[in-house]
Every structure is written in structure tokens, then in C-alpha cells.
mmCIF file of C-alpha atoms in Angstrom:
data_model
loop_
_atom_site.group_PDB
_atom_site.id
_atom_site.type_symbol
_atom_site.label_atom_id
_atom_site.label_comp_id
_atom_site.label_asym_id
_atom_site.label_seq_id
_atom_site.Cartn_x
_atom_site.Cartn_y
_atom_site.Cartn_z
ATOM 1 C CA MET A 1 63.650 -149.582 -37.530
ATOM 2 C CA ARG A 2 63.549 -147.710 -40.864
ATOM 3 C CA VAL A 3 59.646 -146.756 -39.884
ATOM 4 C CA ALA A 4 61.185 -145.012 -36.899
ATOM 5 C CA ARG A 5 63.843 -143.228 -38.630
ATOM 6 C CA GLU A 6 61.451 -141.423 -40.822
ATOM 7 C CA ALA A 7 60.943 -137.668 -40.663
ATOM 8 C CA ARG A 8 57.607 -136.693 -38.694
ATOM 9 C CA ASN A 9 56.604 -133.513 -37.061
ATOM 10 C CA ALA A 10 56.941 -135.799 -33.557
ATOM 11 C CA GLU A 11 59.800 -137.157 -31.518
ATOM 12 C CA LEU A 12 59.243 -140.828 -31.642
ATOM 13 C CA VAL A 13 60.498 -142.838 -28.461
ATOM 14 C CA VAL A 14 61.149 -146.553 -29.024
ATOM 15 C CA ILE A 15 60.648 -148.760 -25.806
ATOM 16 C CA GLY A 16 62.323 -152.301 -25.715
ATOM 17 C CA ASP A 17 65.861 -153.975 -25.689
ATOM 18 C CA ARG A 18 68.345 -151.908 -27.723
ATOM 19 C CA THR A 19 70.006 -154.901 -29.066
ATOM 20 C CA LEU A 20 66.850 -155.371 -31.166
ATOM 21 C CA LEU A 21 66.404 -151.712 -32.242
ATOM 22 C CA ALA A 22 69.664 -150.514 -33.857
ATOM 23 C CA GLY A 23 69.233 -147.414 -35.742
ATOM 24 C CA ALA A 24 66.204 -146.473 -33.820
ATOM 25 C CA PRO A 25 66.561 -142.406 -33.101
ATOM 26 C CA ARG A 26 65.950 -142.876 -29.402
ATOM 27 C CA VAL A 27 65.582 -145.830 -27.267
ATOM 28 C CA GLU A 28 64.406 -146.158 -23.787
ATOM 29 C CA HIS A 29 66.216 -149.484 -23.086
ATOM 30 C CA VAL A 30 64.416 -152.575 -21.174
ATOM 31 C CA PRO A 31 66.306 -155.883 -21.296
ATOM 32 C CA LEU A 32 65.263 -159.101 -22.320
ATOM 33 C CA ALA A 33 65.345 -161.644 -20.261
ATOM 34 C CA ARG A 34 67.123 -163.822 -22.559
ATOM 35 C CA PRO A 35 68.492 -163.134 -26.124
ATOM 36 C CA ALA A 36 66.225 -163.287 -28.423
ATOM 37 C CA THR A 37 65.944 -165.314 -31.908
ATOM 38 C CA PRO A 38 64.124 -163.917 -34.934
ATOM 39 C CA GLY A 39 60.855 -165.940 -35.420
ATOM 40 C CA ARG A 40 61.038 -168.313 -32.269
ATOM 41 C CA LEU A 41 59.061 -167.969 -29.436
ATOM 42 C CA ASP A 42 60.305 -167.859 -25.784
ATOM 43 C CA ALA A 43 58.214 -168.108 -22.700
ATOM 44 C CA ALA A 44 61.400 -166.529 -20.756
ATOM 45 C CA ASN A 45 60.789 -163.277 -22.522
ATOM 46 C CA ALA A 46 56.883 -163.062 -21.691
ATOM 47 C CA ARG A 47 57.495 -160.713 -18.820
ATOM 48 C CA TYR A 48 59.549 -158.442 -20.824
ATOM 49 C CA VAL A 49 57.135 -157.923 -22.992
ATOM 50 C CA LEU A 50 54.568 -156.488 -20.422
ATOM 51 C CA ALA A 51 57.258 -154.431 -18.990
ATOM 52 C CA VAL A 52 57.825 -152.498 -22.401
ATOM 53 C CA LEU A 53 54.025 -152.481 -22.336
ATOM 54 C CA ASP A 54 53.813 -151.235 -18.566
ATOM 55 C CA ARG A 55 56.607 -148.485 -19.294
ATOM 56 C CA ALA A 56 54.760 -147.064 -22.063
ATOM 57 C CA ILE A 57 51.402 -146.837 -20.181
ATOM 58 C CA SER A 58 53.129 -144.963 -17.438
ATOM 59 C CA GLY A 59 54.523 -142.507 -19.365
ATOM 60 C CA CYS A 60 51.242 -141.811 -21.192
ATOM 61 C CA LEU A 61 49.285 -141.720 -18.029
ATOM 62 C CA GLN A 62 51.844 -139.305 -16.345
ATOM 63 C CA GLY A 63 51.829 -137.134 -19.702
ATOM 64 C CA GLU A 64 55.589 -138.018 -20.571
ATOM 65 C CA PHE A 65 54.252 -139.444 -24.109
ATOM 66 C CA ALA A 66 51.087 -138.017 -26.183
ATOM 67 C CA ALA A 67 50.362 -141.277 -27.739
ATOM 68 C CA MET A 68 50.923 -145.183 -28.077
ATOM 69 C CA VAL A 69 51.778 -147.017 -30.735
ATOM 70 C CA THR A 70 52.012 -150.863 -30.335
ATOM 71 C CA ALA A 71 53.703 -153.525 -32.622
ATOM 72 C CA PRO A 72 51.691 -156.903 -32.624
ATOM 73 C CA VAL A 73 52.080 -159.236 -29.587
ATOM 74 C CA GLN A 74 52.201 -163.227 -29.716
ATOM 75 C CA LYS A 75 49.616 -163.823 -26.996
ATOM 76 C CA SER A 76 50.228 -167.748 -26.710
ATOM 77 C CA VAL A 77 53.422 -167.099 -25.639
ATOM 78 C CA ILE A 78 52.332 -164.752 -22.756
ATOM 79 C CA ASN A 79 50.020 -167.194 -21.661
ATOM 80 C CA ASP A 80 52.409 -170.312 -22.206
ATOM 81 C CA ALA A 81 54.814 -168.293 -19.424
ATOM 82 C CA GLY A 82 51.762 -168.608 -16.953
ATOM 83 C CA ILE A 83 50.633 -165.184 -17.375
ATOM 84 C CA ALA A 84 46.610 -164.601 -18.292
ATOM 85 C CA PHE A 85 46.832 -162.269 -21.405
ATOM 86 C CA THR A 86 43.764 -161.726 -23.857
ATOM 87 C CA GLY A 87 45.254 -158.838 -25.633
ATOM 88 C CA HIS A 88 46.735 -155.781 -25.990
ATOM 89 C CA THR A 89 43.161 -153.971 -25.718
ATOM 90 C CA GLU A 90 42.218 -155.666 -22.398
ATOM 91 C CA TYR A 91 45.742 -155.233 -20.549
ATOM 92 C CA LEU A 92 45.584 -151.216 -21.538
ATOM 93 C CA ALA A 93 41.908 -151.145 -20.126
ATOM 94 C CA GLU A 94 42.960 -152.874 -16.718
ATOM 95 C CA ARG A 95 46.074 -151.068 -16.228
ATOM 96 C CA ALA A 96 44.712 -147.631 -17.013
ATOM 97 C CA ALA A 97 41.650 -148.359 -14.858
ATOM 98 C CA THR A 98 39.117 -147.834 -17.636
ATOM 99 C CA GLU A 99 35.823 -148.930 -17.263
ATOM 100 C CA HIS A 100 34.997 -149.665 -20.955
ATOM 101 C CA VAL A 101 37.431 -149.509 -23.957
ATOM 102 C CA VAL A 102 36.243 -150.158 -27.659
ATOM 103 C CA MET A 103 38.629 -151.528 -30.356
ATOM 104 C CA MET A 104 38.098 -149.860 -33.819
ATOM 105 C CA LEU A 105 39.893 -150.648 -36.930
ATOM 106 C CA VAL A 106 40.471 -147.777 -39.290
ATOM 107 C CA GLY A 107 41.510 -148.206 -43.162
ATOM 108 C CA GLY A 108 40.157 -148.525 -46.533
ATOM 109 C CA GLY A 109 37.780 -145.365 -45.727
ATOM 110 C CA LEU A 110 36.155 -147.352 -43.008
ATOM 111 C CA ARG A 111 35.923 -147.121 -39.374
ATOM 112 C CA VAL A 112 34.526 -150.314 -37.828
ATOM 113 C CA ALA A 113 34.148 -150.881 -34.030
ATOM 114 C CA LEU A 114 33.916 -153.884 -31.813
ATOM 115 C CA ALA A 115 30.865 -154.649 -29.375
ATOM 116 C CA THR A 116 33.069 -157.803 -28.088
ATOM 117 C CA THR A 117 36.649 -158.346 -28.789
ATOM 118 C CA HIS A 118 38.836 -161.750 -28.378
ATOM 119 C CA LEU A 119 36.139 -163.956 -27.045
ATOM 120 C CA PRO A 120 35.303 -167.819 -28.768
ATOM 121 C CA LEU A 121 32.189 -167.271 -30.753
ATOM 122 C CA SER A 122 29.937 -169.564 -28.507
ATOM 123 C CA ASP A 123 30.494 -166.906 -25.753
ATOM 124 C CA VAL A 124 29.863 -163.723 -27.727
ATOM 125 C CA PRO A 125 25.839 -163.708 -27.234
ATOM 126 C CA ARG A 126 26.168 -163.587 -23.527
ATOM 127 C CA ALA A 127 28.814 -160.913 -23.749
ATOM 128 C CA ILE A 128 26.386 -158.666 -25.606
ATOM 129 C CA THR A 129 23.979 -156.993 -23.064
ATOM 130 C CA ALA A 130 21.740 -153.688 -23.829
ATOM 131 C CA ASP A 131 24.053 -152.157 -21.200
ATOM 132 C CA ALA A 132 27.341 -153.107 -22.586
ATOM 133 C CA LEU A 133 25.920 -152.014 -25.980
ATOM 134 C CA LEU A 134 24.940 -148.568 -24.786
ATOM 135 C CA LYS A 135 28.566 -147.630 -23.169
ATOM 136 C CA THR A 136 30.142 -148.979 -26.359
ATOM 137 C CA LEU A 137 28.025 -146.670 -28.316
ATOM 138 C CA ARG A 138 28.758 -143.459 -26.012
ATOM 139 C CA VAL A 139 32.571 -144.230 -25.862
ATOM 140 C CA LEU A 140 32.119 -144.510 -29.731
ATOM 141 C CA ASP A 141 30.138 -141.328 -30.107
ATOM 142 C CA ARG A 142 32.440 -139.344 -27.519
ATOM 143 C CA ASP A 143 36.107 -140.546 -29.318
ATOM 144 C CA LEU A 144 34.632 -139.754 -33.120
ATOM 145 C CA ARG A 145 33.869 -136.486 -31.853
ATOM 146 C CA GLN A 146 36.492 -135.479 -29.559
ATOM 147 C CA ARG A 147 39.553 -137.499 -31.140
ATOM 148 C CA PHE A 148 38.423 -137.818 -34.992
ATOM 149 C CA ARG A 149 36.725 -134.120 -34.862
ATOM 150 C CA LEU A 150 33.270 -135.249 -36.241
ATOM 151 C CA PRO A 151 30.628 -132.797 -34.987
ATOM 152 C CA GLN A 152 27.436 -135.354 -35.273
ATOM 153 C CA PRO A 153 29.002 -139.074 -35.964
ATOM 154 C CA ARG A 154 26.668 -141.429 -37.337
ATOM 155 C CA ILE A 155 26.847 -144.865 -36.693
ATOM 156 C CA LEU A 156 25.513 -148.075 -38.338
ATOM 157 C CA VAL A 157 25.071 -150.696 -35.919
ATOM 158 C CA ALA A 158 25.028 -154.779 -37.404
ATOM 159 C CA GLY A 159 22.513 -157.041 -35.965
ATOM 160 C CA LEU A 160 24.105 -160.287 -34.173
ATOM 161 C CA ASN A 161 22.079 -162.876 -36.069
ATOM 162 C CA PRO A 162 21.956 -163.541 -39.997
ATOM 163 C CA HIS A 163 19.225 -161.133 -41.150
ATOM 164 C CA SER A 164 18.903 -159.280 -37.446
ATOM 165 C CA GLY A 165 17.184 -162.524 -36.590
ATOM 166 C CA GLU A 166 14.611 -162.506 -39.218
ATOM 167 C CA SER A 167 11.896 -160.865 -37.003
ATOM 168 C CA GLY A 168 12.624 -163.281 -33.820
ATOM 169 C CA HIS A 169 13.015 -166.614 -36.281
ATOM 170 C CA LEU A 170 16.771 -166.536 -35.944
ATOM 171 C CA GLY A 171 17.438 -165.513 -32.231
ATOM 172 C CA ARG A 172 15.561 -162.985 -30.400
ATOM 173 C CA GLU A 173 18.923 -161.165 -29.541
ATOM 174 C CA ASP A 174 18.387 -158.373 -32.197
ATOM 175 C CA ILE A 175 14.980 -157.508 -30.975
ATOM 176 C CA GLU A 176 15.258 -157.865 -26.981
ATOM 177 C CA VAL A 177 19.249 -156.592 -26.577
ATOM 178 C CA VAL A 178 20.843 -154.859 -29.724
ATOM 179 C CA ARG A 179 17.393 -152.919 -30.545
ATOM 180 C CA PRO A 180 16.606 -151.128 -26.843
ATOM 181 C CA ALA A 181 20.715 -150.153 -26.855
ATOM 182 C CA ILE A 182 20.241 -148.300 -30.110
ATOM 183 C CA ALA A 183 16.756 -146.692 -28.943
ATOM 184 C CA ALA A 184 18.647 -145.489 -25.545
ATOM 185 C CA ALA A 185 21.761 -144.326 -27.641
ATOM 186 C CA ARG A 186 19.439 -142.237 -29.973
ATOM 187 C CA ALA A 187 17.541 -140.902 -26.607
ATOM 188 C CA ALA A 188 20.972 -139.756 -25.655
ATOM 189 C CA GLY A 189 21.383 -137.848 -28.803
ATOM 190 C CA ILE A 190 23.741 -140.726 -30.344
ATOM 191 C CA ASP A 191 23.066 -140.818 -34.091
ATOM 192 C CA ALA A 192 22.761 -144.838 -34.073
ATOM 193 C CA SER A 193 21.117 -146.829 -36.546
ATOM 194 C CA GLY A 194 20.187 -150.593 -36.738
ATOM 195 C CA PRO A 195 20.453 -153.408 -36.310
ATOM 196 C CA ILE A 196 21.219 -153.777 -39.593
ATOM 197 C CA PRO A 197 21.877 -157.199 -41.172
ATOM 198 C CA ALA A 198 25.679 -157.872 -41.436
ATOM 199 C CA ASP A 199 25.574 -159.204 -45.119
ATOM 200 C CA THR A 200 24.014 -155.740 -46.430
ATOM 201 C CA LEU A 201 25.535 -153.605 -44.028
ATOM 202 C CA PHE A 202 28.936 -152.777 -45.562
ATOM 203 C CA VAL A 203 27.526 -151.972 -49.242
ATOM 204 C CA PRO A 204 28.754 -148.569 -50.448
ATOM 205 C CA GLU A 205 24.959 -147.454 -50.497
ATOM 206 C CA ARG A 206 24.635 -147.664 -46.813
ATOM 207 C CA LEU A 207 28.495 -146.620 -46.052
ATOM 208 C CA LYS A 208 28.508 -143.455 -47.611
ATOM 209 C CA ASN A 209 26.063 -142.150 -44.911
ATOM 210 C CA ALA A 210 27.946 -143.319 -42.245
ATOM 211 C CA ASP A 211 31.128 -142.491 -40.233
ATOM 212 C CA ALA A 212 31.454 -146.050 -38.058
ATOM 213 C CA VAL A 213 30.197 -149.329 -38.059
ATOM 214 C CA LEU A 214 29.940 -151.240 -34.732
ATOM 215 C CA ALA A 215 29.948 -154.953 -35.627
ATOM 216 C CA MET A 216 29.139 -157.342 -32.709
ATOM 217 C CA TYR A 217 31.906 -159.576 -32.586
ATOM 218 C CA HIS A 218 35.586 -159.596 -33.750
ATOM 219 C CA ASP A 219 35.368 -161.516 -37.139
ATOM 220 C CA GLN A 220 32.099 -159.919 -38.347
ATOM 221 C CA GLY A 221 33.442 -156.763 -38.962
ATOM 222 C CA LEU A 222 37.154 -157.112 -39.344
ATOM 223 C CA PRO A 223 37.028 -159.128 -42.617
ATOM 224 C CA VAL A 224 35.599 -156.532 -44.163
ATOM 225 C CA LEU A 225 38.180 -153.809 -43.237
ATOM 226 C CA LYS A 226 40.977 -156.008 -43.851
ATOM 227 C CA TYR A 227 39.760 -157.038 -47.134
ATOM 228 C CA ALA A 228 39.670 -153.157 -47.590
ATOM 229 C CA SER A 229 42.741 -151.961 -46.328
ATOM 230 C CA PHE A 230 45.070 -154.933 -44.772
ATOM 231 C CA GLY A 231 48.789 -153.846 -44.432
ATOM 232 C CA ARG A 232 47.318 -150.191 -44.121
ATOM 233 C CA GLY A 233 44.470 -150.319 -41.490
ATOM 234 C CA VAL A 234 45.185 -149.115 -38.282
ATOM 235 C CA ASN A 235 43.979 -150.498 -34.504
ATOM 236 C CA VAL A 236 42.758 -147.740 -32.311
ATOM 237 C CA THR A 237 41.701 -148.086 -28.328
ATOM 238 C CA LEU A 238 38.732 -145.991 -27.735
ATOM 239 C CA GLY A 239 38.052 -144.829 -24.534
ATOM 240 C CA LEU A 240 41.387 -144.769 -22.865
ATOM 241 C CA PRO A 241 42.891 -141.748 -21.228
ATOM 242 C CA PHE A 242 45.835 -141.411 -23.964
ATOM 243 C CA VAL A 243 46.153 -142.111 -27.573
ATOM 244 C CA ARG A 244 46.719 -145.729 -28.805
ATOM 245 C CA THR A 245 46.928 -147.031 -31.953
ATOM 246 C CA SER A 246 48.340 -150.146 -33.300
ATOM 247 C CA VAL A 247 48.989 -152.437 -36.642
ATOM 248 C CA ASP A 248 46.382 -154.214 -37.980
ATOM 249 C CA HIS A 249 47.966 -157.679 -38.435
ATOM 250 C CA GLY A 250 49.714 -160.086 -36.528
ATOM 251 C CA THR A 251 53.615 -161.237 -35.549
ATOM 252 C CA ALA A 252 54.369 -163.011 -38.879
ATOM 253 C CA LEU A 253 57.123 -165.240 -37.399
ATOM 254 C CA ASP A 254 58.038 -166.416 -40.468
ATOM 255 C CA LEU A 255 59.129 -163.178 -41.752
ATOM 256 C CA ALA A 256 61.224 -161.927 -38.792
ATOM 257 C CA GLY A 257 64.806 -161.122 -39.279
ATOM 258 C CA THR A 258 64.005 -161.771 -43.355
ATOM 259 C CA GLY A 259 63.543 -158.123 -43.999
ATOM 260 C CA ARG A 260 60.512 -158.844 -45.907
ATOM 261 C CA ALA A 261 58.317 -157.819 -43.478
ATOM 262 C CA ASP A 262 55.810 -154.748 -44.661
ATOM 263 C CA PRO A 263 55.626 -151.935 -42.339
ATOM 264 C CA GLY A 264 52.903 -150.035 -43.844
ATOM 265 C CA SER A 265 50.336 -151.028 -41.272
ATOM 266 C CA LEU A 266 53.028 -149.689 -38.480
ATOM 267 C CA ARG A 267 53.526 -146.357 -40.442
ATOM 268 C CA GLU A 268 49.615 -145.715 -40.736
ATOM 269 C CA ALA A 269 49.389 -146.212 -36.782
ATOM 270 C CA LEU A 270 52.281 -143.914 -36.395
ATOM 271 C CA GLU A 271 50.753 -141.009 -38.375
ATOM 272 C CA LEU A 272 47.442 -141.277 -36.979
ATOM 273 C CA ALA A 273 48.784 -141.755 -33.258
ATOM 274 C CA ILE A 274 50.315 -138.242 -34.034
ATOM 275 C CA GLU A 275 47.420 -136.822 -35.763
ATOM 276 C CA LEU A 276 44.849 -137.977 -33.143
ATOM 277 C CA ALA A 277 47.614 -136.661 -30.145
ATOM 278 C CA SER A 278 47.591 -133.390 -31.896
ATOM 279 C CA THR A 279 43.371 -133.004 -31.423
ATOM 280 C CA ALA A 280 43.365 -134.148 -28.087
#
């Protein structure tokens, strides 16, 4: 809890079981169902995890909290408890009754948003529609303006297929879906360019003239960002009625309780949440 004790121009409220959070400055107690053992998963505490999230969501929606910062969650143990759970992003959208949210990671001088999030690769092409892409570009453009204070965001859009489909020889999605969505976005005043082949999109010459990248799926865009900033990157959920940031890594169960976990990403997530909340 050393990150929570560091001096900041904000009051931090840590939500969770107080037995896990010794040393935090202000703890709002939500009790575990069963005592926790560091590094050991227990499905009995799955509903505790969701109760913590629900309390934070409620506080943000009611204006009690200015922003939410989440630690990583082990999705598998929640599913093992018989609860359908895809991830923080999807859960927050449902609880906040938000029609369309966008996952974006920030770090290493990059902002990388995703058109799809936690899907099997085989499901990605069906999930990408011109309408969904246009909604994503609208949310991305709006939050870059409102939250990040960019007056005219420049967005590079990755193609779905290798070489953006190679003129249709490697798939027609880039011609029939991605390109029309970009055209519609540009007609709406959004500075979006593409589709650009993903293997050359992240070269410095392209990125120096861009404010954000929209990747088509999770592992198309995030490996590049995490290579550039792992342990210092921040996950931001765009489109919510409140600020939400998170870390760029998983639960690292092998490090739980050892004191060797690196809090760098959590520290960056806190700093960015405070910054974004101050511009809301």
C-alpha cells in the first residue's frame, strides 16, 4: 500500500477488506467472504471482488468519487464461481449503462485504443462492423478532446488483415468495413486515417504525426505499447460518465505477498486518473 501513502493533490479512498490494506490512509471496508491467502485463488471471494467494484462504480456515478483506479482482477476465478465476467471494461460499461466504451492504453509516448477487447481471435472479424467502428472513433475523438485536452486529435486506424487486405486478396473487411467507417468518421469531422497495415503503422515516422492509434484487436496493438512501456502503462476506459484507469498488467499471483511486485503501473494509473479528473 506504499503507493496509496504517497503524497498527492487528491484524497485517495481504498475500497476493500481492511485486513488486506494495512497502512492505506483511508479504507472503506468491504469484507472478504473467506480469509485470503496471498497467491491462492478462492472462488468463494469472487463476489467480494464484484462488491468492491460495485461500491466504486456507485460512488463515481453519484459524484462521491472523482475517478476510479482499479488493480488487476483474475477473471478466471470469477468465472469459476459461476459468474459470467469478461473483464473490467465490459463490467463497468454494463453497470454504468453505457452503450459504447473503448479500451485505450497509454504509455511510452503512445495511446493505443482497441476496436475489440477480450475476444477469441476467431470472433474478431464478425465483431468489427462499420457502425461499431464509427462509434468507437466517435468515443475516442470525444474523450481525446474532453479528457486529454487535444483540440484536433489525429487518429491512425490499423487494417484488420495483413497489408490491410492486399486490395482484397487477403480479405475484404478492410475494403468493405474499415474504410467506410473511416470515411464516415471523417465526414463527421474526425481526423482519422487508414486503414494502415499494422506492421508499418507503429514506425516513428507515422507516429510523430498522430495522437492515437486504433487497433482492430487486443494483440494487434497492445504488444507494441507494452514493449514500449511495460510496468508504466495505464489502461483507460473511454466513454464512461466518469474517469477510470487501471494497470497494464495482470495479477502476478507468483509475486503476491512477496513484496517484490512493481507498483509502477499503479502509480502511473493514479497520477493519470487525478490529471484526467481535473480536466473533466
